[in-house]
Structure formats: structure tokens, C-alpha cells
CSV table of C-alpha atoms in Angstrom, one decimal:
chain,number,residue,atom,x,y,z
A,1,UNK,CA,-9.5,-17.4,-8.2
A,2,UNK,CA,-10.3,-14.8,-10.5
A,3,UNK,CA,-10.9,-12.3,-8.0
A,4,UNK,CA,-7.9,-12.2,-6.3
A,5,UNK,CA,-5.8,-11.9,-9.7
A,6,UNK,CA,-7.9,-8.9,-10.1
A,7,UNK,CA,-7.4,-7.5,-6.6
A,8,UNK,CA,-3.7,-8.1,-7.1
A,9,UNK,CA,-3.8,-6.4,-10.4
A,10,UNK,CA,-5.8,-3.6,-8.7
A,11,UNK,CA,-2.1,-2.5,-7.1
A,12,UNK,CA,0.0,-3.8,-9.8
A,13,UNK,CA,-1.7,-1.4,-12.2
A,14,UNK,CA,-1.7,1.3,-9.8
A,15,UNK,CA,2.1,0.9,-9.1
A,16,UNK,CA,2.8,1.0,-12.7
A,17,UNK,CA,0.7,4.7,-13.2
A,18,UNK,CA,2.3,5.9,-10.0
A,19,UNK,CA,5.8,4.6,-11.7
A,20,UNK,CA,5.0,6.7,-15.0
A,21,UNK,CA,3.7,9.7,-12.9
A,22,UNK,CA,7.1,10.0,-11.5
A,23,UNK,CA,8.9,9.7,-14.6
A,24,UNK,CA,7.2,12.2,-16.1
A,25,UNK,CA,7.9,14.5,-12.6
A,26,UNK,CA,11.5,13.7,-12.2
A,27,UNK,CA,14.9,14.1,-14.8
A,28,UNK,CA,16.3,11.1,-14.0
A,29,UNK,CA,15.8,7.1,-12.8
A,30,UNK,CA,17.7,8.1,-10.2
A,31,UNK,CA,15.1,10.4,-8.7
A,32,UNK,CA,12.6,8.1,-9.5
A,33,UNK,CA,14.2,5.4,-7.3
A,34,UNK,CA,14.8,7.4,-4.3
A,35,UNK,CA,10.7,8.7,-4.7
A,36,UNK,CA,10.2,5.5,-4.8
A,37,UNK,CA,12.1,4.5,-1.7
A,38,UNK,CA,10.4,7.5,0.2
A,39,UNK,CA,7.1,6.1,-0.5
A,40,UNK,CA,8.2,2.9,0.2
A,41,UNK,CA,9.5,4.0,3.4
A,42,UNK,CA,6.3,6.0,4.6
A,43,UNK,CA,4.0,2.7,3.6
A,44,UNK,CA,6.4,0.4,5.8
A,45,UNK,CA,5.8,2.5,8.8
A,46,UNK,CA,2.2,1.6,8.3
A,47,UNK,CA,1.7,-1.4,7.0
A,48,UNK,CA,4.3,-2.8,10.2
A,49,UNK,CA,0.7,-2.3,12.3
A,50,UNK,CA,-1.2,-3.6,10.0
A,51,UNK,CA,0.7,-6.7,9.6
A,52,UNK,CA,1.1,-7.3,13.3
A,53,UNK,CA,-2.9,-6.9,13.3
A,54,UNK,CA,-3.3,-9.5,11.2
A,55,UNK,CA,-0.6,-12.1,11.5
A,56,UNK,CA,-0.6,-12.5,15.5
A,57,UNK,CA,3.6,-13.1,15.0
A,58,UNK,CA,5.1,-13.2,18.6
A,59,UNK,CA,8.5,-12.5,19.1
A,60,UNK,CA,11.0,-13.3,16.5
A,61,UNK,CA,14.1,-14.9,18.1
A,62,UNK,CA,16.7,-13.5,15.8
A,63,UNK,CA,17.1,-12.4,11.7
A,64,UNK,CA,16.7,-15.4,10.0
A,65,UNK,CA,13.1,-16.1,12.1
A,66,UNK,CA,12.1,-12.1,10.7
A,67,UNK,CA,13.6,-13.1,7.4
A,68,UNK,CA,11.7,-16.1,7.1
A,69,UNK,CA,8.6,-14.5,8.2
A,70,UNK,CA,9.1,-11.6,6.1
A,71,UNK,CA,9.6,-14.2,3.1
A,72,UNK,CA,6.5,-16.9,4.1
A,73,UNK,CA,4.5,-14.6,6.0
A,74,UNK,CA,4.4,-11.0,5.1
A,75,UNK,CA,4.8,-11.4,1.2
A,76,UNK,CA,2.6,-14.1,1.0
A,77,UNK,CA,-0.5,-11.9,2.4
A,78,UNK,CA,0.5,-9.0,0.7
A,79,UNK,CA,1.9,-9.8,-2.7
A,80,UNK,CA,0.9,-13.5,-2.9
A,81,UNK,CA,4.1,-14.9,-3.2
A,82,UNK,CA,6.7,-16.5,-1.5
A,83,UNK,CA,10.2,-15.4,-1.9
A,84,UNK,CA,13.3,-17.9,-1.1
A,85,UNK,CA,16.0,-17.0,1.8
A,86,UNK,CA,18.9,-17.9,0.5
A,87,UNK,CA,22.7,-16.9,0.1
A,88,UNK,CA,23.0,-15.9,3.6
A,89,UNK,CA,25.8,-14.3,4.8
A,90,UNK,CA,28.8,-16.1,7.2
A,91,UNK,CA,27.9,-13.5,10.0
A,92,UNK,CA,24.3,-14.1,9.7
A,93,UNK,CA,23.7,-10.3,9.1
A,94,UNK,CA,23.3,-10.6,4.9
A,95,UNK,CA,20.8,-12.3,2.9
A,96,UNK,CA,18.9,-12.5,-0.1
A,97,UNK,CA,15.4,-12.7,-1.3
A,98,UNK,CA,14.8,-14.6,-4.3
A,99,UNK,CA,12.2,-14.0,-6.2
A,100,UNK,CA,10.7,-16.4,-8.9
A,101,UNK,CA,7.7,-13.8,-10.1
A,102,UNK,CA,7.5,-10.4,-9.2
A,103,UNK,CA,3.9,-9.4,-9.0
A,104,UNK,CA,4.5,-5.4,-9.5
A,105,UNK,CA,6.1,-6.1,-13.1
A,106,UNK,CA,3.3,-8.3,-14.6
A,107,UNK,CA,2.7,-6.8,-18.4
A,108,UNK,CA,5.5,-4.3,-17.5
A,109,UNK,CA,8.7,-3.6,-19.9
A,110,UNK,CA,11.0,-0.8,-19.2
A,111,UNK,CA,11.0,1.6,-22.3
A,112,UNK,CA,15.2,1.7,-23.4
A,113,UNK,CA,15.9,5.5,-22.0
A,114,UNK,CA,15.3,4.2,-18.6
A,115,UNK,CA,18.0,1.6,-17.6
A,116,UNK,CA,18.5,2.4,-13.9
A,117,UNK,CA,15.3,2.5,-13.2
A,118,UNK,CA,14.9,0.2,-10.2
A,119,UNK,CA,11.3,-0.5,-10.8
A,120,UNK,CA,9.8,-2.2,-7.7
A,121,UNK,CA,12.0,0.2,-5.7
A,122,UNK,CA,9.2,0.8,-3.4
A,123,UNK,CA,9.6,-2.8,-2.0
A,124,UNK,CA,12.9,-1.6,-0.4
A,125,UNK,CA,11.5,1.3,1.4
A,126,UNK,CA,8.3,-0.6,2.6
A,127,UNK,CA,11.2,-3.3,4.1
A,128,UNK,CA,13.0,-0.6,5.5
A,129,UNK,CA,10.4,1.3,7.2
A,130,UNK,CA,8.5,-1.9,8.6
A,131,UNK,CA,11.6,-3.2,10.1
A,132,UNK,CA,12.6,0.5,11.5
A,133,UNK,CA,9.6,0.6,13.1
A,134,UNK,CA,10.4,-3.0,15.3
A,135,UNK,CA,13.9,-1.9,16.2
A,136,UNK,CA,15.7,-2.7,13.2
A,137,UNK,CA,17.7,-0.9,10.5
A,138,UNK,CA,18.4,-2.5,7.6
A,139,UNK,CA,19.7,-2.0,4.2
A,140,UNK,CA,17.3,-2.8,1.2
A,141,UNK,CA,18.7,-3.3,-2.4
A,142,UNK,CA,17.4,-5.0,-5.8
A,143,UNK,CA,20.8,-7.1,-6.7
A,144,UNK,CA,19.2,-8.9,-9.9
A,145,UNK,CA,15.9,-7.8,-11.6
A,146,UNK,CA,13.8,-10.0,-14.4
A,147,UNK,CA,12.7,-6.7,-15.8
A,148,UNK,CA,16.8,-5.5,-16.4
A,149,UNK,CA,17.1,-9.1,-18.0
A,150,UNK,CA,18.1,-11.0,-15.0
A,151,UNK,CA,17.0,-14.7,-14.5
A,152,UNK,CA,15.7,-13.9,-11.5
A,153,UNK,CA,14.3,-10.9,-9.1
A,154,UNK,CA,16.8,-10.9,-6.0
A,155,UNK,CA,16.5,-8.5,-2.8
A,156,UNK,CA,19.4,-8.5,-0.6
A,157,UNK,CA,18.8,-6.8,3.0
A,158,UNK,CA,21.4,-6.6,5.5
A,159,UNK,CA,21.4,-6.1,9.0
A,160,UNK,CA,22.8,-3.0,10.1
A,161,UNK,CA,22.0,-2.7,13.9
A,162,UNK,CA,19.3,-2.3,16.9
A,163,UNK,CA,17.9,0.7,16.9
A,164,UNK,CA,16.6,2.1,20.5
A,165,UNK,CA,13.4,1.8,21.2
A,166,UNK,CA,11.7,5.5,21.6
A,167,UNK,CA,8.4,4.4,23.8
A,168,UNK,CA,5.5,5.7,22.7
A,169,UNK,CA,2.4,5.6,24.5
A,170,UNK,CA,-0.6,3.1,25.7
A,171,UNK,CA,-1.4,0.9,22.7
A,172,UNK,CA,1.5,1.7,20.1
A,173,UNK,CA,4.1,0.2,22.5
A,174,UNK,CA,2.5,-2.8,22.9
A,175,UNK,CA,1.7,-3.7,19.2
A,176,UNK,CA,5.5,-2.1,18.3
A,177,UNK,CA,7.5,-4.2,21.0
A,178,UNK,CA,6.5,-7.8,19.4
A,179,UNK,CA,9.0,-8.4,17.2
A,180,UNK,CA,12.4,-7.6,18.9
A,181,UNK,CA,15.6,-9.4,19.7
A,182,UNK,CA,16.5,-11.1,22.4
B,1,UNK,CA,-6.4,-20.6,6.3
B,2,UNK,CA,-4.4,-17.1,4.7
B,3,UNK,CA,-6.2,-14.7,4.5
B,4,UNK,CA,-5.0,-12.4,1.7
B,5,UNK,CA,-4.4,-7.9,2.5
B,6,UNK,CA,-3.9,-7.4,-0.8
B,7,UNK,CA,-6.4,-4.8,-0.4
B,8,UNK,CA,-5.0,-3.3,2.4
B,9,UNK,CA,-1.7,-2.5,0.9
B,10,UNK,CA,-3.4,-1.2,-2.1
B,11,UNK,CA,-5.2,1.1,0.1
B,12,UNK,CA,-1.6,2.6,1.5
B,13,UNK,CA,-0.2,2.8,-1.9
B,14,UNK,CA,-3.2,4.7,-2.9
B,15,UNK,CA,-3.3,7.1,0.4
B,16,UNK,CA,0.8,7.5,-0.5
B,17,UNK,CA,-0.3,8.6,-4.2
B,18,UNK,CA,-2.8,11.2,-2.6
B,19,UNK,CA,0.6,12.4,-0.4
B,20,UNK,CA,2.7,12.5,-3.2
B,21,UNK,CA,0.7,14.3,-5.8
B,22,UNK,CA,-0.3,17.2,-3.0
B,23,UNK,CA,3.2,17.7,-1.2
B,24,UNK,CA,4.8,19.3,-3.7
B,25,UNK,CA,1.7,21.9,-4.7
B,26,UNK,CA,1.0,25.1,-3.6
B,27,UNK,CA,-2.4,25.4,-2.3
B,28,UNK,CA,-4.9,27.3,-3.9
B,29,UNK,CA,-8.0,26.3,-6.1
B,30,UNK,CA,-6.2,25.7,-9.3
B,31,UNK,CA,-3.4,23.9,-7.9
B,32,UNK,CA,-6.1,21.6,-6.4
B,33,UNK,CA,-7.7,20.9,-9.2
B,34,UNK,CA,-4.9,19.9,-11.1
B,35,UNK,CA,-3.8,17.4,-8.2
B,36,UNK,CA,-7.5,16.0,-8.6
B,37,UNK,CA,-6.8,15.8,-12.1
B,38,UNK,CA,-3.9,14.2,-11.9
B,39,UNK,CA,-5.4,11.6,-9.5
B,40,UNK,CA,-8.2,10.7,-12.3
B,41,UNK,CA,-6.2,10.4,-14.7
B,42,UNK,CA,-4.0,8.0,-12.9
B,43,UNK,CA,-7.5,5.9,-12.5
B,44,UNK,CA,-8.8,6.1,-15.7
B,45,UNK,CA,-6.0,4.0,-17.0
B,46,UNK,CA,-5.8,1.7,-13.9
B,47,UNK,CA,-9.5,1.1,-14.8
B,48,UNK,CA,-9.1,0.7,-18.2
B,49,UNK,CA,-6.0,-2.2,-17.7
B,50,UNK,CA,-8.2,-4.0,-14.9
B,51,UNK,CA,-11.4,-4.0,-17.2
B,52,UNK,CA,-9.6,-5.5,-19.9
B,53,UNK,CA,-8.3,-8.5,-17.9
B,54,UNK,CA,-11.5,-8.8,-16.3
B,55,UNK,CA,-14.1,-8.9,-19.1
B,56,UNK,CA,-12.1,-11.6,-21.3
B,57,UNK,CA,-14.7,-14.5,-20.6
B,58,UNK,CA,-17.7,-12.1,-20.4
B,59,UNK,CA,-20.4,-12.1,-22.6
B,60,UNK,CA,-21.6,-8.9,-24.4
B,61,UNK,CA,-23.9,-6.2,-22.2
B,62,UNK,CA,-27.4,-6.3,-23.6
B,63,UNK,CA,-27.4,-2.3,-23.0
B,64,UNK,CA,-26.4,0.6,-20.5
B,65,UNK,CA,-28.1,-0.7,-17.6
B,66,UNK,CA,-26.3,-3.9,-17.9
B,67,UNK,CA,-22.7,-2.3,-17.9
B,68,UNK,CA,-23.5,0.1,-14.6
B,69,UNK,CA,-25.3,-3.0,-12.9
B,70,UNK,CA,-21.9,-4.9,-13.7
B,71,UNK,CA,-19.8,-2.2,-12.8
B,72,UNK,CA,-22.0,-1.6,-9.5
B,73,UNK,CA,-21.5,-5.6,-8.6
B,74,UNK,CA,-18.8,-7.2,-10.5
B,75,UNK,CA,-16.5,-4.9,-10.7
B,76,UNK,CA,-16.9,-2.8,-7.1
B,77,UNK,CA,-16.8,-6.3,-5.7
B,78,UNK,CA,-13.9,-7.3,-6.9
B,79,UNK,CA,-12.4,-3.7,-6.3
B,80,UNK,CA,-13.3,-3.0,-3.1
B,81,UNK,CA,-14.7,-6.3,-2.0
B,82,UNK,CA,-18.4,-5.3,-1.4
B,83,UNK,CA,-20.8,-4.3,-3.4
B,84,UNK,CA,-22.7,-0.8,-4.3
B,85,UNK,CA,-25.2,-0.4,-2.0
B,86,UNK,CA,-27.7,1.8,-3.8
B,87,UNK,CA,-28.0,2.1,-7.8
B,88,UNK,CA,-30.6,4.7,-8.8
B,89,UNK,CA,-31.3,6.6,-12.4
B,90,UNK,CA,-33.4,8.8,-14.7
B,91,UNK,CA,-33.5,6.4,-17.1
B,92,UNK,CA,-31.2,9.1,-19.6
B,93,UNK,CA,-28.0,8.7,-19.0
B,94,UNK,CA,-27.4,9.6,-15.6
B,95,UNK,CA,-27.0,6.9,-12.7
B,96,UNK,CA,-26.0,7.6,-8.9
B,97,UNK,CA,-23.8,4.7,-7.6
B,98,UNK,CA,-24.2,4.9,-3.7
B,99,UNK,CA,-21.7,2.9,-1.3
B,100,UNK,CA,-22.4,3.7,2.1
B,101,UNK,CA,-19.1,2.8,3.5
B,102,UNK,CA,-16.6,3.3,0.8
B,103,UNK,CA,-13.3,1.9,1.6
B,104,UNK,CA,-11.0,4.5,1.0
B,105,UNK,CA,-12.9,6.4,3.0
B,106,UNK,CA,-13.0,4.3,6.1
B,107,UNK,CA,-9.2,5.9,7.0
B,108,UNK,CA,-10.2,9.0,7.5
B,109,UNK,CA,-11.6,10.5,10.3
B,110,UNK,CA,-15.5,11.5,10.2
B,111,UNK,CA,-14.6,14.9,11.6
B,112,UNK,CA,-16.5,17.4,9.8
B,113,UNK,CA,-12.8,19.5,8.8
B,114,UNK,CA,-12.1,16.4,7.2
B,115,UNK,CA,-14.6,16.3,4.8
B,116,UNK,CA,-12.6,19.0,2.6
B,117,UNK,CA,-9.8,16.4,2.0
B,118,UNK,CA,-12.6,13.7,1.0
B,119,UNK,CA,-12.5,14.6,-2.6
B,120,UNK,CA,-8.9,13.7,-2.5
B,121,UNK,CA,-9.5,10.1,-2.0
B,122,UNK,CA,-12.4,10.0,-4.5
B,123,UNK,CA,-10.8,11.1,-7.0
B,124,UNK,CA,-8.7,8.1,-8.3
B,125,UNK,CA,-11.9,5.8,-8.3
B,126,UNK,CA,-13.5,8.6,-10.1
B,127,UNK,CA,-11.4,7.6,-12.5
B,128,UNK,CA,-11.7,4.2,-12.4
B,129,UNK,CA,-14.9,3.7,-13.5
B,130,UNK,CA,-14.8,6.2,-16.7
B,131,UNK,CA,-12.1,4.3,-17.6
B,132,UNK,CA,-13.8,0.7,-16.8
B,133,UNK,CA,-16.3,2.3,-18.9
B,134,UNK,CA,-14.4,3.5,-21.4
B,135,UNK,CA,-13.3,0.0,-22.2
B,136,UNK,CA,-16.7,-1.4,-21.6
B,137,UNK,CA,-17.5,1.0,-24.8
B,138,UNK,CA,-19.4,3.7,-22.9
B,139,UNK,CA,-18.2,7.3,-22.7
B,140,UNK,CA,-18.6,9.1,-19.5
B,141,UNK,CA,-17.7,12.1,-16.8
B,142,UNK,CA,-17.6,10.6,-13.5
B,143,UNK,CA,-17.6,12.7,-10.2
B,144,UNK,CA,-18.1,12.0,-7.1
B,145,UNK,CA,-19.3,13.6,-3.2
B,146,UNK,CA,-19.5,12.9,0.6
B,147,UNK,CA,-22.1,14.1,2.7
B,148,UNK,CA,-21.4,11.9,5.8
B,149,UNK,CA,-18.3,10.1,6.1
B,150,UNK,CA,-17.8,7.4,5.0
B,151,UNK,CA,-20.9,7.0,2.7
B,152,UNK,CA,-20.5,8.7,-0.8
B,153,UNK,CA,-22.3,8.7,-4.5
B,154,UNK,CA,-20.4,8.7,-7.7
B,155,UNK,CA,-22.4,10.3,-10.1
B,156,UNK,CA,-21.8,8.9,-13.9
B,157,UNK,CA,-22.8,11.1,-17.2
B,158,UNK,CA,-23.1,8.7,-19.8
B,159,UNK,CA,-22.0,11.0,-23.0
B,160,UNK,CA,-23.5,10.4,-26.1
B,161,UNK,CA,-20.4,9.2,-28.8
């Protein structure tokens, strides 16, 4: 519907001034992508709550189950779309995102004196913060990008290990400690 | 049935904006007022792009009313998902767009030592409607209070071209 293509355009539009506020703060891409991260980062700790709130996901039973969800659950209410899991790694611990359409580039081209700028950098940081925040640290990187010229937007995150749990109180605990390993 | 949180994660990429452009200014008056400034500007061209996608299949605005009734139902709608609840004006160029619980307000606590950081996240929206108006053909100064969280009235000065 109409409405939602606006609604989704409401943060695709606000990304993109955010991403030209930063260029215009910071010397290089490289900056740019690590601010971007950060943010990233800080939203992921949030939006973890919020998605719990609204998705009532028990338990996942290992990576691929949050990788799945992450892929058909979590970037289907937030970004309305529905990245592949593919290319997964022997040990389990590796995989990759595909993405056919990236919402956060729609009517974006990267101007030539910026060619390692990771544009949708944020997505990394929200990943990593949201899966921090359930136990698991992760490693978040753009491998391809359709706005570098690349057929095709992939993510790869890999599993880097269990985190402890530091127990916070009442309500918190409860809503953090749904989505662990077994 | 999915239900879509689009709006949600606009709402933390928006409160992560506020962050950003504050953390790294002093405090002071001036310094604040150049954050706020920043944060309208950054609306005013998120409202002019979403505008311009929006308005394609629209017919023409028969006059001023028109494009601040639109703006108070269309566009807040698909915004922020309700409408403005209270539209009032002197008939000469100025109009007070009321919303009684503004969604990037809801966040917040209603603490009264909040209410100092409200203009923060009025800002951006500030913005957004001079620039949906700016592409609607109508110049304006938009601004915007809080008396009691989370209502709050955008005030729009409609400036002769």
C-alpha cells in the first residue's frame, strides 16, 4: 500500500540525511562507517526489546534458528524485506545475508570521492548490538554492496562466542533471557 | 497477520540523530541552537523527498487551507500513523496544528525536568512540514512547543513569496 512505502521511505530518507550529516562532520568514509556502526550499535540494544515485544520468539535452539529469524522475522517487520541465509559456513559459525533490495539505498548513488563508504553500515551495528544483548557476539560486515556495483547486497555475520549473561533485574531478565542457547 | 515496526525503528534512528548531533556540543544557548538547527534542517529535506513521492497521483490544492488540512491528515497519518487532533487558524496565514500525543514524544518521560529536552525531539518534524510545504509550493517558519507531555502544537507562518 501506499502508506507503508511512505512509512518506509520516512527512515530511508532520514538515513540518507543522517548519512550526509556525517560526511560533512567526518574527513573520511572511514569515520563515517565506524559512526555509523556506533549508532547502529546503540539502536540494536534497543530495538532487541522491542522486537522481543513484538514477535513473541521463544527460545532459539542454535544460529541457524536466530539467523533464520533474524532473516524472516526481524527484517521483514522492520525493513520489509526478506534476506536469504545462504553460504553457510562448514562449522556452522559463518553465514551470509543476501540481499535482493536494500531498502536504505532506494534513490541513493554514492557521489565518486566516497568509495569506501559502507553506506547501510548501521545495519551491522544494529545486528551486533541486538545479538550482544541475548548473549551473543558476533561479527557484522557488508561483503558485496548494489550501491559499490555489486549484483547483489550481502551481509556476512559470524559467530564469535557466548557472552555471560550479566543479570539484571525484575523485568529486563526475563524479556533478555529468551533467546539463548542451549 | 505481520504487523509492520517500520515506525518504531524510525523512531530510534531519529532518538540516535538527537544523540548524535548533541554529544559532541558544548552546552550553552548557542551551541543549542545550532544542534536544533541542524535537526531542522535535516527534516526539511526528509520532508521535501517524502512529499514528492507522495503527491504524485494528487490533484492540485484548491488554496492554503487545503494544503495544512492535507498536511494535518494525509500526511501526519502516514507519518506518524494518526492524525492531528486539533487544527485551528486566524484565517492570515498562521495555523496551530495540535496532536495531543505526538509520537516522538511518547519516549520520554512526562517529568517536568524533561520538558527542557522536548524541543530536541520537535525539532526534526519542525522541519518536516516546512519542507512538505515547501514542495507543496507554500513557504513557511515552522516551530513548535510542549506544555504537557506528550501533547504539543506546531505553529506554521505561512510567508508571503
Amino acid at each position: 500500500s501506499s502508506r507503508q512505502r511512505v512509512n518506509s521511505e520516512l527512515f530511508t530518507l532520514t538515513y540518507g540525511a543522517l548519512v550526509t550529516q556525517l560526511c560533512k562532520d567526518y574527513e573520511n568514509d572511514e569515520e563515517v562507517n565506524k559512526q555509523l556502526d556506533k549508532m547502529g550499535y546503540n539502536i540494536g540494544v534497543r530495538l532487541i526489546e522491542d522486537f522481543l515485544a513484538r514477535s513473541s520468539i521463544g527460545r532459539c535452539q542454535d544460529f541457524r534458528e536466530t539467523a533464520d529469524v533474524i532473516a524472516k522475522v526481524a527484517f521483514k517487520m522492520y525493513l520489509g524485506i526478506t534476506p536469504s541465509v545462504t553460504n553457510w559456513s562448514p562449522a556452522g559459525d559463518e553465514l551470509s545475508l543476501i540481499l535482493e533490495s536494500n531498502p536504505l539505498v532506494d534513490f541513493v548513488e554514492l557521489p565518486d570521492n566516497h568509495s569506501s563508504l559502507v553506506y547501510s553500515n548501521l545495519l551491522c551495528g544494529v545486528l551486533r548490538g541486538a545479538l550482544e544483548m541475548v548473549q551473543m557476539a558476533v561479527d557484522v560486515k557488508f561483503a558485496q554492496d548494489t550501491l559499490r556495483g555489486d549484483n547483489v547486497t550481502e551481509i556476512r555475520m559470524k559467530f564469535i562466542k557466548r557472552m555471560e549473561e550479566n543479570l539484571p533485574a525484575g523485568d529486563e531478565a526475563r524479556s533478555l533471557t529468551i533467546m539463548i542457547f542451549d | 497477520l505481520f504487523v509492520m515496526a517500520d515506525e518504531a525503528l524510525f523512531q530510534f534512528l531519529h532518538n540516535e540523530v538527537i544523540q548524535y548531533i548533541y554529544k559532541s556540543s558544548e552546552h550553552g544557548e548557542m551551541e543549542n541552537g545550532r544542534c536544533i538547527t541542524k535537526l531542522e534542517n535535516m527534516g526539511f529535506r526528509v520532508g521535501q523527498g517524502l512529499i514528492e513521492r507522495f503527491t504524485k497521483d494528487t490533484a492540485r490544492f484548491k488554496d492554503e487551507l487545503d494544503v495544512m488540512k492535507f498536511i494535518c491528515k494525509d500526511f501526519w497519518t502516514c507519518v506518524f500513523k494518526k492524525q492531528i487532533d486539533n487544527l485551528r487558524t486566524n484565517h492570515q496565514g498562521i495555523y496551530v496544528l495540535q496532536d495531543n500525543k505526538f509520537r516522538l514524544l511518547t519516549q520520554l518521560s512526562a517529568g517536568k525536568q524533561y520538558l527542557e529536552h522536548a524541543p530536541k525531539y520537535l525539532a526534526f518534524t519542525c522541519g518536516l512540514v516546512r519542507g512538505g510545504l515547501s514542495n507543496l509550493g507554500v513557504k513557511s517558519i515552522v516551530t513548535a512547543e510542549v506544555s504537557v507531555m506528550p501533547a504539543c502544537k506546531f505553529q506554521v507562518m505561512i510567508q508571503k513569496m
